[in-house]
mmCIF file of C-alpha atoms and ligand atoms in Angstrom:
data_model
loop_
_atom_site.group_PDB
_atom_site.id
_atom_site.type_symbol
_atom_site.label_atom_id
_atom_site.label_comp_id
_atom_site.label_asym_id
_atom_site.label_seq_id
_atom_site.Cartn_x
_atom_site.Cartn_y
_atom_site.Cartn_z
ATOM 1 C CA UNK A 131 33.642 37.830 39.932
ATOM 2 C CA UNK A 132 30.967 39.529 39.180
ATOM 3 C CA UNK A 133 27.560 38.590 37.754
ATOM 4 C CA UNK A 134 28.477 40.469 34.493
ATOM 5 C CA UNK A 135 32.224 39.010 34.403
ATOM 6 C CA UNK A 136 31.005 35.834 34.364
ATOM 7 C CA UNK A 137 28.694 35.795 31.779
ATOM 8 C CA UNK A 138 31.123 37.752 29.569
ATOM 9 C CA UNK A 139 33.731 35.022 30.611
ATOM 10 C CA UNK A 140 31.455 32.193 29.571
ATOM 11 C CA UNK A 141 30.333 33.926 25.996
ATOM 12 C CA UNK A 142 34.182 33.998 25.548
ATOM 13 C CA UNK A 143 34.459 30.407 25.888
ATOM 14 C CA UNK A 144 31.468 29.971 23.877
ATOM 15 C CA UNK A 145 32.695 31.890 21.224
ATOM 16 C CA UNK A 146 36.267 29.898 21.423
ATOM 17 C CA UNK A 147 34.600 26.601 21.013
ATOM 18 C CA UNK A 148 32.528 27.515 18.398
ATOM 19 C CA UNK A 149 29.772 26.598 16.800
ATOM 20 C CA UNK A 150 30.499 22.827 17.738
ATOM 21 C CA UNK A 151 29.772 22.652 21.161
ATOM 22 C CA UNK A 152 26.694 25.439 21.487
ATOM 23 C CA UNK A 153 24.975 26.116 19.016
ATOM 24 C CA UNK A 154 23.175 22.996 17.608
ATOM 25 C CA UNK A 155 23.077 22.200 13.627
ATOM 26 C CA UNK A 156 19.787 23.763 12.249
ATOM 27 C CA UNK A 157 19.775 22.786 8.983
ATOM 28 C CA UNK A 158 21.307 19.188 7.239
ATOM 29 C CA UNK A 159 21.769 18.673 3.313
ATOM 30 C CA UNK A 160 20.543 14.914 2.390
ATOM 31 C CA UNK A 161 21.981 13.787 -1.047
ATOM 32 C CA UNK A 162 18.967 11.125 -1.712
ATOM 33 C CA UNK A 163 18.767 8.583 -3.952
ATOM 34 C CA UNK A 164 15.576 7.531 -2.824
ATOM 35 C CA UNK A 165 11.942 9.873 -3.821
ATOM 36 C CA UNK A 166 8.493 7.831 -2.456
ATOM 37 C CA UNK A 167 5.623 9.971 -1.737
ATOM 38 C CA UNK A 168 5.706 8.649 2.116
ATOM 39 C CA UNK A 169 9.471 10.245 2.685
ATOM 40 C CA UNK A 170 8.232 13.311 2.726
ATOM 41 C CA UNK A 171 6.413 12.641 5.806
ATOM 42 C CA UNK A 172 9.545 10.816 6.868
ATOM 43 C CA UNK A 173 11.523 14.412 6.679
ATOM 44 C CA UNK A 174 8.956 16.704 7.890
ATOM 45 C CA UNK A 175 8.546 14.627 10.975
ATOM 46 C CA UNK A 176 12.614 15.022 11.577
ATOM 47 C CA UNK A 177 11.958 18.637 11.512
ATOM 48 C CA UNK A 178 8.918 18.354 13.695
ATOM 49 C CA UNK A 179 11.488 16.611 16.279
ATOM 50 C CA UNK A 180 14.333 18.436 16.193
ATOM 51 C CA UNK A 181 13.820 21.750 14.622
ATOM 52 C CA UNK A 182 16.871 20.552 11.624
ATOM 53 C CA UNK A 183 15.600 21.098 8.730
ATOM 54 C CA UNK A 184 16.356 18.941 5.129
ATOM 55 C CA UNK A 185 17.735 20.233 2.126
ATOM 56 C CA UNK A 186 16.963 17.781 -0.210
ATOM 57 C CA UNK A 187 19.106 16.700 -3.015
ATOM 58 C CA UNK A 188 17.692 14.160 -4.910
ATOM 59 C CA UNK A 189 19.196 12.045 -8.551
ATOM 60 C CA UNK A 190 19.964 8.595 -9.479
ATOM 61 C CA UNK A 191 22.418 7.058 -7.150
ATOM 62 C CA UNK A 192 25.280 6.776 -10.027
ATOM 63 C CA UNK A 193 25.386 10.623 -10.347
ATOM 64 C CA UNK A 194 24.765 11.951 -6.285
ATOM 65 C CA UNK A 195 28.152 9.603 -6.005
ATOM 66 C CA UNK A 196 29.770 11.541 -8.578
ATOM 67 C CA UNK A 197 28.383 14.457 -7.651
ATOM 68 C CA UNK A 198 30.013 14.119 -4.573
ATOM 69 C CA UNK A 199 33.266 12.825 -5.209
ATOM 70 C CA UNK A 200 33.734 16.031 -7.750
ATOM 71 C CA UNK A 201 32.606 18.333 -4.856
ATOM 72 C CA UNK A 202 34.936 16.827 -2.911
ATOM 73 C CA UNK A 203 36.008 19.167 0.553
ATOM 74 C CA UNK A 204 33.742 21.117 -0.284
ATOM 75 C CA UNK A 205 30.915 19.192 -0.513
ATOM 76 C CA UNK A 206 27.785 20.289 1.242
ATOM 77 C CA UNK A 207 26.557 16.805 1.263
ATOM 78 C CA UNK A 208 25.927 15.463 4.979
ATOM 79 C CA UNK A 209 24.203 12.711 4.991
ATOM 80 C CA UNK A 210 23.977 10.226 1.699
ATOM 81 C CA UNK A 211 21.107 7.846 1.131
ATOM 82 C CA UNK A 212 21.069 4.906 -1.786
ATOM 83 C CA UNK A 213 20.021 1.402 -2.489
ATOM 84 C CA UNK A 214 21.972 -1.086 -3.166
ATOM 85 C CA UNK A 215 24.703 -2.511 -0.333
ATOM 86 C CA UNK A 216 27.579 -2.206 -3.345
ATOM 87 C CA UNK A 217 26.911 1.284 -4.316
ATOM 88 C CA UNK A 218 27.291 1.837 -0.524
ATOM 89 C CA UNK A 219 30.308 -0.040 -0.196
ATOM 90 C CA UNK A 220 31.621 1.705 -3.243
ATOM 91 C CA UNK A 221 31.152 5.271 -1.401
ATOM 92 C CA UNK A 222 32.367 3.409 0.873
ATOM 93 C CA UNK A 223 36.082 2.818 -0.953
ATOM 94 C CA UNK A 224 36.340 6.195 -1.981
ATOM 95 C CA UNK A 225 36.724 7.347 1.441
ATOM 96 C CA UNK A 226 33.314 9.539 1.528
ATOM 97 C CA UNK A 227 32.018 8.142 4.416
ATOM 98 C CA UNK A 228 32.889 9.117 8.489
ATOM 99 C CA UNK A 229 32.833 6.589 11.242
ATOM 100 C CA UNK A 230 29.806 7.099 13.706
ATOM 101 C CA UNK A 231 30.164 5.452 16.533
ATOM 102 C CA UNK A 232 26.431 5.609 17.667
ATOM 103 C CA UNK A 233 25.298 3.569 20.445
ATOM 104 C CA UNK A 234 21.760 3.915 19.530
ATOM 105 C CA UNK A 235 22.535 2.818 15.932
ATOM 106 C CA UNK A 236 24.794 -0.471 17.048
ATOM 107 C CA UNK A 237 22.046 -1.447 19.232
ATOM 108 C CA UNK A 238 18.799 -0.906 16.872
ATOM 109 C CA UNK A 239 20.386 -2.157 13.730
ATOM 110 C CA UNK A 240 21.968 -5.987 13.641
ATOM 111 C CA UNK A 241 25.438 -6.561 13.156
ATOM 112 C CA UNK A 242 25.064 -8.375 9.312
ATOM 113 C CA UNK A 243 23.220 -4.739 8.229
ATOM 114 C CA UNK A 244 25.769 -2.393 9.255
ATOM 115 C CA UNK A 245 29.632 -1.544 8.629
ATOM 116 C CA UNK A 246 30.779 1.440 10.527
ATOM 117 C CA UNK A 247 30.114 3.711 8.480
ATOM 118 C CA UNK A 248 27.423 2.971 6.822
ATOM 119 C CA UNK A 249 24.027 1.458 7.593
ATOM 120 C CA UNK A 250 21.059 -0.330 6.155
ATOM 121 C CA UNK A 251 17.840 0.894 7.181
ATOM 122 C CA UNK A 252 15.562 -1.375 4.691
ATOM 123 C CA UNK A 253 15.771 -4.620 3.443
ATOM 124 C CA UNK A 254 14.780 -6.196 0.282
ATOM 125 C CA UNK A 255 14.593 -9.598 -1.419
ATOM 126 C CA UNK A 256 15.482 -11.000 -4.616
ATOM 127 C CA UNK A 257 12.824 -13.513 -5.351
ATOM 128 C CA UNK A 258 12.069 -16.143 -7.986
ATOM 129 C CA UNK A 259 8.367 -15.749 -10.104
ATOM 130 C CA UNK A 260 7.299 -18.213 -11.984
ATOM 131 C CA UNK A 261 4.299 -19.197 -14.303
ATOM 132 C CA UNK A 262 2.311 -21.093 -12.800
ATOM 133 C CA UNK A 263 0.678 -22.876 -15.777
ATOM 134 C CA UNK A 264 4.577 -23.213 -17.032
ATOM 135 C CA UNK A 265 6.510 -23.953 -14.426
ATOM 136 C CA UNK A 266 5.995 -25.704 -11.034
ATOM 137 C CA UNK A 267 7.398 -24.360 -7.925
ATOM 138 C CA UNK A 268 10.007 -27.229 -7.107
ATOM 139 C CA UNK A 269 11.555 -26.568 -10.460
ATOM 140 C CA UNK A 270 12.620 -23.410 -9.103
ATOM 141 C CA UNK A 271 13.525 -23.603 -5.349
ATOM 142 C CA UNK A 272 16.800 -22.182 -5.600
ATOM 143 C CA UNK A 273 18.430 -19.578 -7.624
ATOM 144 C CA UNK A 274 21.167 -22.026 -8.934
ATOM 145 C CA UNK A 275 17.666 -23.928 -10.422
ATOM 146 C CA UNK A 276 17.519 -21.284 -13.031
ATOM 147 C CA UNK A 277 20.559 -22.598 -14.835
ATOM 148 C CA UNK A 278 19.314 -26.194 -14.795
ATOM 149 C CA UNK A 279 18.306 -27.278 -18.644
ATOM 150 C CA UNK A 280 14.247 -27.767 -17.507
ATOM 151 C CA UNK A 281 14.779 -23.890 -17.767
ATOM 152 C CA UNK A 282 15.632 -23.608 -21.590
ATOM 153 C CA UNK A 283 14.267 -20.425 -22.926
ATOM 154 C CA UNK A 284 11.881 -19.641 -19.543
ATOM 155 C CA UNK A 285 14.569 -17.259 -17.716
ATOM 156 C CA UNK A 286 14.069 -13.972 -17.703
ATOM 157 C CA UNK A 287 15.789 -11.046 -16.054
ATOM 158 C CA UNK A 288 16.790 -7.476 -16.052
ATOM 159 C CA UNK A 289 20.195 -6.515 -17.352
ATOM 160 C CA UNK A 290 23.002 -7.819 -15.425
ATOM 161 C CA UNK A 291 25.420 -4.715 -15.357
ATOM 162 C CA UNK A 292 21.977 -3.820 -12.840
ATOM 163 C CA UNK A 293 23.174 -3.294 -9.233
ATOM 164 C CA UNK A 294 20.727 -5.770 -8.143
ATOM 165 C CA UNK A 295 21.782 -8.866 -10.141
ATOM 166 C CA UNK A 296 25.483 -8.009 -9.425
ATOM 167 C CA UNK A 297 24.943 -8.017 -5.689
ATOM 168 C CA UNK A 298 23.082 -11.575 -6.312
ATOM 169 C CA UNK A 299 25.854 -12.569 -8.038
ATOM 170 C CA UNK A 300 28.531 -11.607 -5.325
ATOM 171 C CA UNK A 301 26.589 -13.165 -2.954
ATOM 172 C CA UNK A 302 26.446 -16.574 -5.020
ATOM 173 C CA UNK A 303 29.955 -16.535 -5.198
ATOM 174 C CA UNK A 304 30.553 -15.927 -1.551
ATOM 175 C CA UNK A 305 28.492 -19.260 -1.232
ATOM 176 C CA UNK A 306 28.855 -21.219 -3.941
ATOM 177 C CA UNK A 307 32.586 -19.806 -5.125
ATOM 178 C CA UNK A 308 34.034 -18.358 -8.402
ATOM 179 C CA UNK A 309 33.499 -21.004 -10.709
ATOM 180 C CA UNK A 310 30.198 -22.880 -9.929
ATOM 181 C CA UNK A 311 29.143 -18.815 -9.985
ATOM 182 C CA UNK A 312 30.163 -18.744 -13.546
ATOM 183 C CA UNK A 313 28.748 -22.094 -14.719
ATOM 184 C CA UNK A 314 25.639 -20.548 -12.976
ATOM 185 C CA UNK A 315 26.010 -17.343 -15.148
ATOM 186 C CA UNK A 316 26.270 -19.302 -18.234
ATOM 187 C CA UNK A 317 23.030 -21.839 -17.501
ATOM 188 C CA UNK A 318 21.152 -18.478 -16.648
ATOM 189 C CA UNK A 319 22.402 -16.825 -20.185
ATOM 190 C CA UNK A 320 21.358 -20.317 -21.849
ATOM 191 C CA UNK A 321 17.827 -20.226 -20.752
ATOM 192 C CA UNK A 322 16.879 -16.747 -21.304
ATOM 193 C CA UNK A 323 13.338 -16.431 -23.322
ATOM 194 C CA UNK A 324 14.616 -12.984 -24.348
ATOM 195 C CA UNK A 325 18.036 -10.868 -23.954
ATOM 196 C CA UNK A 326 17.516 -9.046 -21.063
ATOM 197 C CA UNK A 327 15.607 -5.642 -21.108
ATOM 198 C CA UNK A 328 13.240 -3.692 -18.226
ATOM 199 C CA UNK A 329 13.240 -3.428 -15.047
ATOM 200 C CA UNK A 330 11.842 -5.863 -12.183
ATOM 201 C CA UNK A 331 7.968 -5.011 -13.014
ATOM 202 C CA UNK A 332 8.376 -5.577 -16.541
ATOM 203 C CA UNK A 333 9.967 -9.234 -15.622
ATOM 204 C CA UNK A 334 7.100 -9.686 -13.479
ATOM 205 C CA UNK A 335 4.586 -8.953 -16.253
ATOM 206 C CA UNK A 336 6.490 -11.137 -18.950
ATOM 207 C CA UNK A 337 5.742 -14.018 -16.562
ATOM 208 C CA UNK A 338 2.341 -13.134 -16.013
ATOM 209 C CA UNK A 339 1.704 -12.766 -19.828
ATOM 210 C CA UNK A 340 3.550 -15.906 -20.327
ATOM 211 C CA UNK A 341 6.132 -14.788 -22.356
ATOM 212 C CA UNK A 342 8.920 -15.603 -19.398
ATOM 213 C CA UNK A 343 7.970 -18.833 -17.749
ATOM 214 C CA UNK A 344 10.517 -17.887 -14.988
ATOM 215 C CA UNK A 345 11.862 -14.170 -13.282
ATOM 216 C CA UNK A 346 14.045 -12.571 -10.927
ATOM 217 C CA UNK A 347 12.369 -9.536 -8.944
ATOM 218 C CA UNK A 348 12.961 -7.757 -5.796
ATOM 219 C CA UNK A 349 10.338 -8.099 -3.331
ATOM 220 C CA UNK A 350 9.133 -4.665 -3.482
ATOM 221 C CA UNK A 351 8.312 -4.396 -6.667
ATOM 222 C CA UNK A 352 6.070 -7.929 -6.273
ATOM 223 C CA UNK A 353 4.420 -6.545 -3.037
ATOM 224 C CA UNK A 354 3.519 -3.241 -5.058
ATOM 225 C CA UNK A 355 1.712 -5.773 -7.423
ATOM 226 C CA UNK A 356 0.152 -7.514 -4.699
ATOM 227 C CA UNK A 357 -1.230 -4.848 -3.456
ATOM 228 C CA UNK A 358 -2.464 -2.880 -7.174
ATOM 229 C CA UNK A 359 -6.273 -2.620 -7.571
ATOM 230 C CA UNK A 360 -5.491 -2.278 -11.498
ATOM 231 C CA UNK A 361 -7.121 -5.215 -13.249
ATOM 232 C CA UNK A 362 -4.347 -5.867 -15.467
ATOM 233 C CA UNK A 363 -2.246 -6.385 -12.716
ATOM 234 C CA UNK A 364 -4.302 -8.454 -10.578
ATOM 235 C CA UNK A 365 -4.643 -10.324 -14.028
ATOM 236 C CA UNK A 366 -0.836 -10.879 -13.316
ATOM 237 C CA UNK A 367 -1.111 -11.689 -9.778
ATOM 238 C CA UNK A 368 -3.232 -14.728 -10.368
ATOM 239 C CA UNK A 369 -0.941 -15.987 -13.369
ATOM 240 C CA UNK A 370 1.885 -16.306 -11.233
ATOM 241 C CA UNK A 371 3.714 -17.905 -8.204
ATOM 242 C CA UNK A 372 6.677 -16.873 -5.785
ATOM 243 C CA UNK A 373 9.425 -18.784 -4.126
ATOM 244 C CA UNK A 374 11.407 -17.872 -1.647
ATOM 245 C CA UNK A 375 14.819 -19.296 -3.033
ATOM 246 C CA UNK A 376 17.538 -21.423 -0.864
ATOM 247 C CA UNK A 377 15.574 -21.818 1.831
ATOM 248 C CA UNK A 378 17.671 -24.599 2.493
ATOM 249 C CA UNK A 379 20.350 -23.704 1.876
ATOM 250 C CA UNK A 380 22.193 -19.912 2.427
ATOM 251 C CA UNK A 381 18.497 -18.547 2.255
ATOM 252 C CA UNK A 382 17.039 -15.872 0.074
ATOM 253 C CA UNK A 383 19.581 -12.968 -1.654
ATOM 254 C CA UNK A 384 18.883 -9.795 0.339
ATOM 255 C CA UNK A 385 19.977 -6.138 -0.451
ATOM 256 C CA UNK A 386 19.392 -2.697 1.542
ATOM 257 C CA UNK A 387 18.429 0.919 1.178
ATOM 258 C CA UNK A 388 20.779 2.655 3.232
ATOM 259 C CA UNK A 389 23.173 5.536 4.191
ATOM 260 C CA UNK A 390 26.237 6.948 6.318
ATOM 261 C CA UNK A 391 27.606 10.358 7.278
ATOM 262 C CA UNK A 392 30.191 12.013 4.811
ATOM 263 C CA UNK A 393 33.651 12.414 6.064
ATOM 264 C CA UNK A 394 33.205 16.168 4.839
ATOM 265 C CA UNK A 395 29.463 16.891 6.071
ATOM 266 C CA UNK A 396 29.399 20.405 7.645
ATOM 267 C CA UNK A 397 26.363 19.348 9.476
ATOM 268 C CA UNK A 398 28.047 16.171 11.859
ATOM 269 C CA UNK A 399 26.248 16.478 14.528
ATOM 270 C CA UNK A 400 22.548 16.796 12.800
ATOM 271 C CA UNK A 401 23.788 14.002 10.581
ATOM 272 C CA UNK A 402 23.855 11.625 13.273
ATOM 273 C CA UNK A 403 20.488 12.780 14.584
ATOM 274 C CA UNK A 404 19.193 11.647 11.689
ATOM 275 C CA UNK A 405 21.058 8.728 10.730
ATOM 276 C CA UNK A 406 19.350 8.068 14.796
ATOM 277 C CA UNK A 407 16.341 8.994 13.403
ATOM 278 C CA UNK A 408 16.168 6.787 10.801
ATOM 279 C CA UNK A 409 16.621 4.095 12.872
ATOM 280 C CA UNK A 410 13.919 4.874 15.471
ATOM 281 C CA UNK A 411 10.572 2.636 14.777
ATOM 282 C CA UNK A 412 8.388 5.812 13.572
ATOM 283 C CA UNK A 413 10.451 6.528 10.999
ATOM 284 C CA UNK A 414 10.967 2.523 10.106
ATOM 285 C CA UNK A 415 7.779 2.766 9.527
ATOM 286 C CA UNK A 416 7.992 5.643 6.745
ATOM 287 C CA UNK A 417 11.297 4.421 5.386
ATOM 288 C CA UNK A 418 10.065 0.747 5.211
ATOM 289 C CA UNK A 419 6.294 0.951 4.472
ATOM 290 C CA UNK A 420 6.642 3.340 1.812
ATOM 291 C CA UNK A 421 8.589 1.405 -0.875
ATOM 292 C CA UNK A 422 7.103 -2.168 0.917
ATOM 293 C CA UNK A 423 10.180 -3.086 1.947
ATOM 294 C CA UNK A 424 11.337 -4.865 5.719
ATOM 295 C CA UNK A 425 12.258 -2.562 8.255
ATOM 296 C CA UNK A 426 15.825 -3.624 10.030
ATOM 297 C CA UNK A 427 14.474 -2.753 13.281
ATOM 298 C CA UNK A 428 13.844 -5.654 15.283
ATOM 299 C CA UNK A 429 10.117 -5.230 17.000
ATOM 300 C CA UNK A 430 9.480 -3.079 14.508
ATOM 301 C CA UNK A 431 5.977 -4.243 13.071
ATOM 302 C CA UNK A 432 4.532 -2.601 9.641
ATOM 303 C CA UNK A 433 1.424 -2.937 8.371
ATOM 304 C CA UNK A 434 1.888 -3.854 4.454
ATOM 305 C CA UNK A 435 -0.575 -6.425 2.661
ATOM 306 C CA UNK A 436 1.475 -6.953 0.389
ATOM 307 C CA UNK A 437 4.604 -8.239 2.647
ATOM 308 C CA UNK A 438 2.045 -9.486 4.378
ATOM 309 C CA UNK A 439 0.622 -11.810 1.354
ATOM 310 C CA UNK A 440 4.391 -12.704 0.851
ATOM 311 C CA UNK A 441 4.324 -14.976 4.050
ATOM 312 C CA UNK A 442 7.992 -15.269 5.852
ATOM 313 C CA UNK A 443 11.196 -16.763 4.750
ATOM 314 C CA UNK A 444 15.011 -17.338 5.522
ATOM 315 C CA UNK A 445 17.187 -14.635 4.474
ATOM 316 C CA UNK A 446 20.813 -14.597 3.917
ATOM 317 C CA UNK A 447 22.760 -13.447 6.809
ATOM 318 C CA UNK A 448 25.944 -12.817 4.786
ATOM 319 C CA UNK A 449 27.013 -9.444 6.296
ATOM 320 C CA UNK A 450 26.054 -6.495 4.074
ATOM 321 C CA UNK A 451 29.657 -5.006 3.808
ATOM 322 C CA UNK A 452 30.954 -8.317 2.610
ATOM 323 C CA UNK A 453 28.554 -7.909 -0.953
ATOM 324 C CA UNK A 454 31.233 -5.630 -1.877
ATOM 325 C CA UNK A 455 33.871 -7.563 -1.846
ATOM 326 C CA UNK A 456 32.951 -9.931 -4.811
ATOM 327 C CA UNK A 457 30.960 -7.017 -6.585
ATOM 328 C CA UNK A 458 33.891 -6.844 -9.364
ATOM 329 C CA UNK A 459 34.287 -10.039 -9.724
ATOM 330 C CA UNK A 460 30.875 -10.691 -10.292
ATOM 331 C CA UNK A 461 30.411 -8.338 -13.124
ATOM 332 C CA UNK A 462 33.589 -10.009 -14.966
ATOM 333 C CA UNK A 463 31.819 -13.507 -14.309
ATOM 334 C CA UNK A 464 28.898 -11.731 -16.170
ATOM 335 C CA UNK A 465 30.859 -10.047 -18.735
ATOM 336 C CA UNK A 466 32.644 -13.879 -19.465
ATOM 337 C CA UNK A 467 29.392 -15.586 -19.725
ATOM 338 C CA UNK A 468 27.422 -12.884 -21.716
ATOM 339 C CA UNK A 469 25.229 -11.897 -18.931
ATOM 340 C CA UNK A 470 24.930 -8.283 -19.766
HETATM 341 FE FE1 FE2 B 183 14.438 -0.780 -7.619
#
């Protein structure tokens, strides 16, 4: 054969194997339901690695689902980002996501914060504030504590039909079963100070100004406090305590940001790159540090005052893909007891 045969013969098999095996993905469209400042440097430095660049589609995790169940084959969506391990595990159950069967992934991220298709790349805690001058610490070392009658009209909370609290609440019942969940439910409804309204910061504020002796709050949103230079919220700070809750027991209610590969994604091979990617310790660092939450990285070491001011604790190990299982059931427990 000659030199000129054989590189016609091998652009001929090029050409028959397509785009797949040659010519690498250049571009990949994110559906996001996360937007912090410090992902932008998160995406730019995936570009800066591997020449891919990101389309970004951001919204609020409810609707990017919907968006791309109704796009359906033809979605362009490759990679999906959210928090919350239910809403995951609810992509999950419509069949959106692939199986990626990544080495690097299985062997960066730990078993409990990963399905097969989908993956946790943050972690969060749901933690117990308290006023200080109202409540003392042992009254409130484990969430089941909030539903104790000391509590009457201290409790407050964000509503419950809020991914967050449902996830707490599938958890409880995966520990504590159906029914002790829903006596729980009801204590917690009992106690409230006020029917539930804001979100996490607002809780945090109420218990600062006094008005809720007792909150739930994800971490981040405490550690975002922590580290505020505004008066009024170091005003807070001061006014209030935090417990890690069931330390000895299950340990402390944890939840995810996270994300898989869509069984449609045009872009399979980039998605994986960056699913890779996100998993590496620079970009722990971005995805992590930027909304103060835990990187799932082992070794990986951030530098946050505010999780730093936190201190350590026990978290749950209940595996993240098990949440969903009792998601449903949860909200009905809610619904029952008037947690809404
Ligand atoms: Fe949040």
């Amino acid at each position: 054969m000659t030199k000129l045969k054989t590189l016609a013969a091998l652009l001929a098999t090029s050409a028959a194997l397509g785009n797949t095996a040659f010519a690498a993905d250049t571009e990949l469209n994110l559906y996001t339901a996360r937007h912090y400042q410090t992902d932008e440097a998160l995406y730019s430095n995936f570009t800066t690695r591997t020449g891919i660049r990101i389309n970004r589609i951001e919204g609020k995790e409810e609707e990017l689902l919907e968006r791309i169940r109704n796009e359906g084959a033809n979605s362009p969506a490759d990679v999906f980002i959210t928090v919350d391990a239910a809403r995951l595990a609810a992509a999950d159950q419509y069949g959106l996501f692939a199986t990626v069967d990544s080495p690097t992934l299985k062997s960066a991220i730990p078993a409990h914060l990963r399905t097969d298709r989908w993956f946790a790349f943050s972690t969060r805690a749901r933690v117990i504030v308290y006023n200080k001058l109202d409540v003392k610490a042992d009254q409130v070392r484990n969430y089941e504590d909030l539903a104790k009658p000391d509590m009457k009209g201290k409790v407050c909370t964000r509503s419950g039909s809020h991914a967050y609290n449902m996830s707490l609440g599938s958890a409880l019942i995966q520990h504590n079963g159906a029914a002790k969940t829903e006596e729980w439910a009801r204590g917690l409804v009992a106690n409230f100070a006020r029917a539930p309204k804001g979100g996490d910061t607002d809780q945090i504020k109420a218990v600062g100004a006094g008005e809720c002796g007792v909150a739930l709050v994800n971490s981040y949103y405490l550690a975002r406090m922590l580290k505020s230079t505004k008066p009024e919220d170091q005003k807070t700070v001061d006014r209030i305590g935090i417990v890690w809750p069931n330390q000895s027991s299950f340990g402390t209610h944890i939840n995810i940001s996270g994300g898989g590969m869509l069984k449609t994604a045009p872009h399979k091979e980039a998605a994986v790159k960056f699913l890779e990617y996100l998993a590496s310790p620079e970009a722990q660092d971005y995805f992590a540090n930027g909304n103060n939450e835990w990187p799932v990285v082992a070794g990986v070491k951030i530098a946050n005052r505010g999780l730093d001011a936190m201190g350590k604790f026990k978290a749950d190990t209940l595996p993240v893909g098990k949440l969903a299982d009792t998601v449903i059931e949860a909200q009905k427990i809610y619904d029952r007891a008037g947690f809404r």
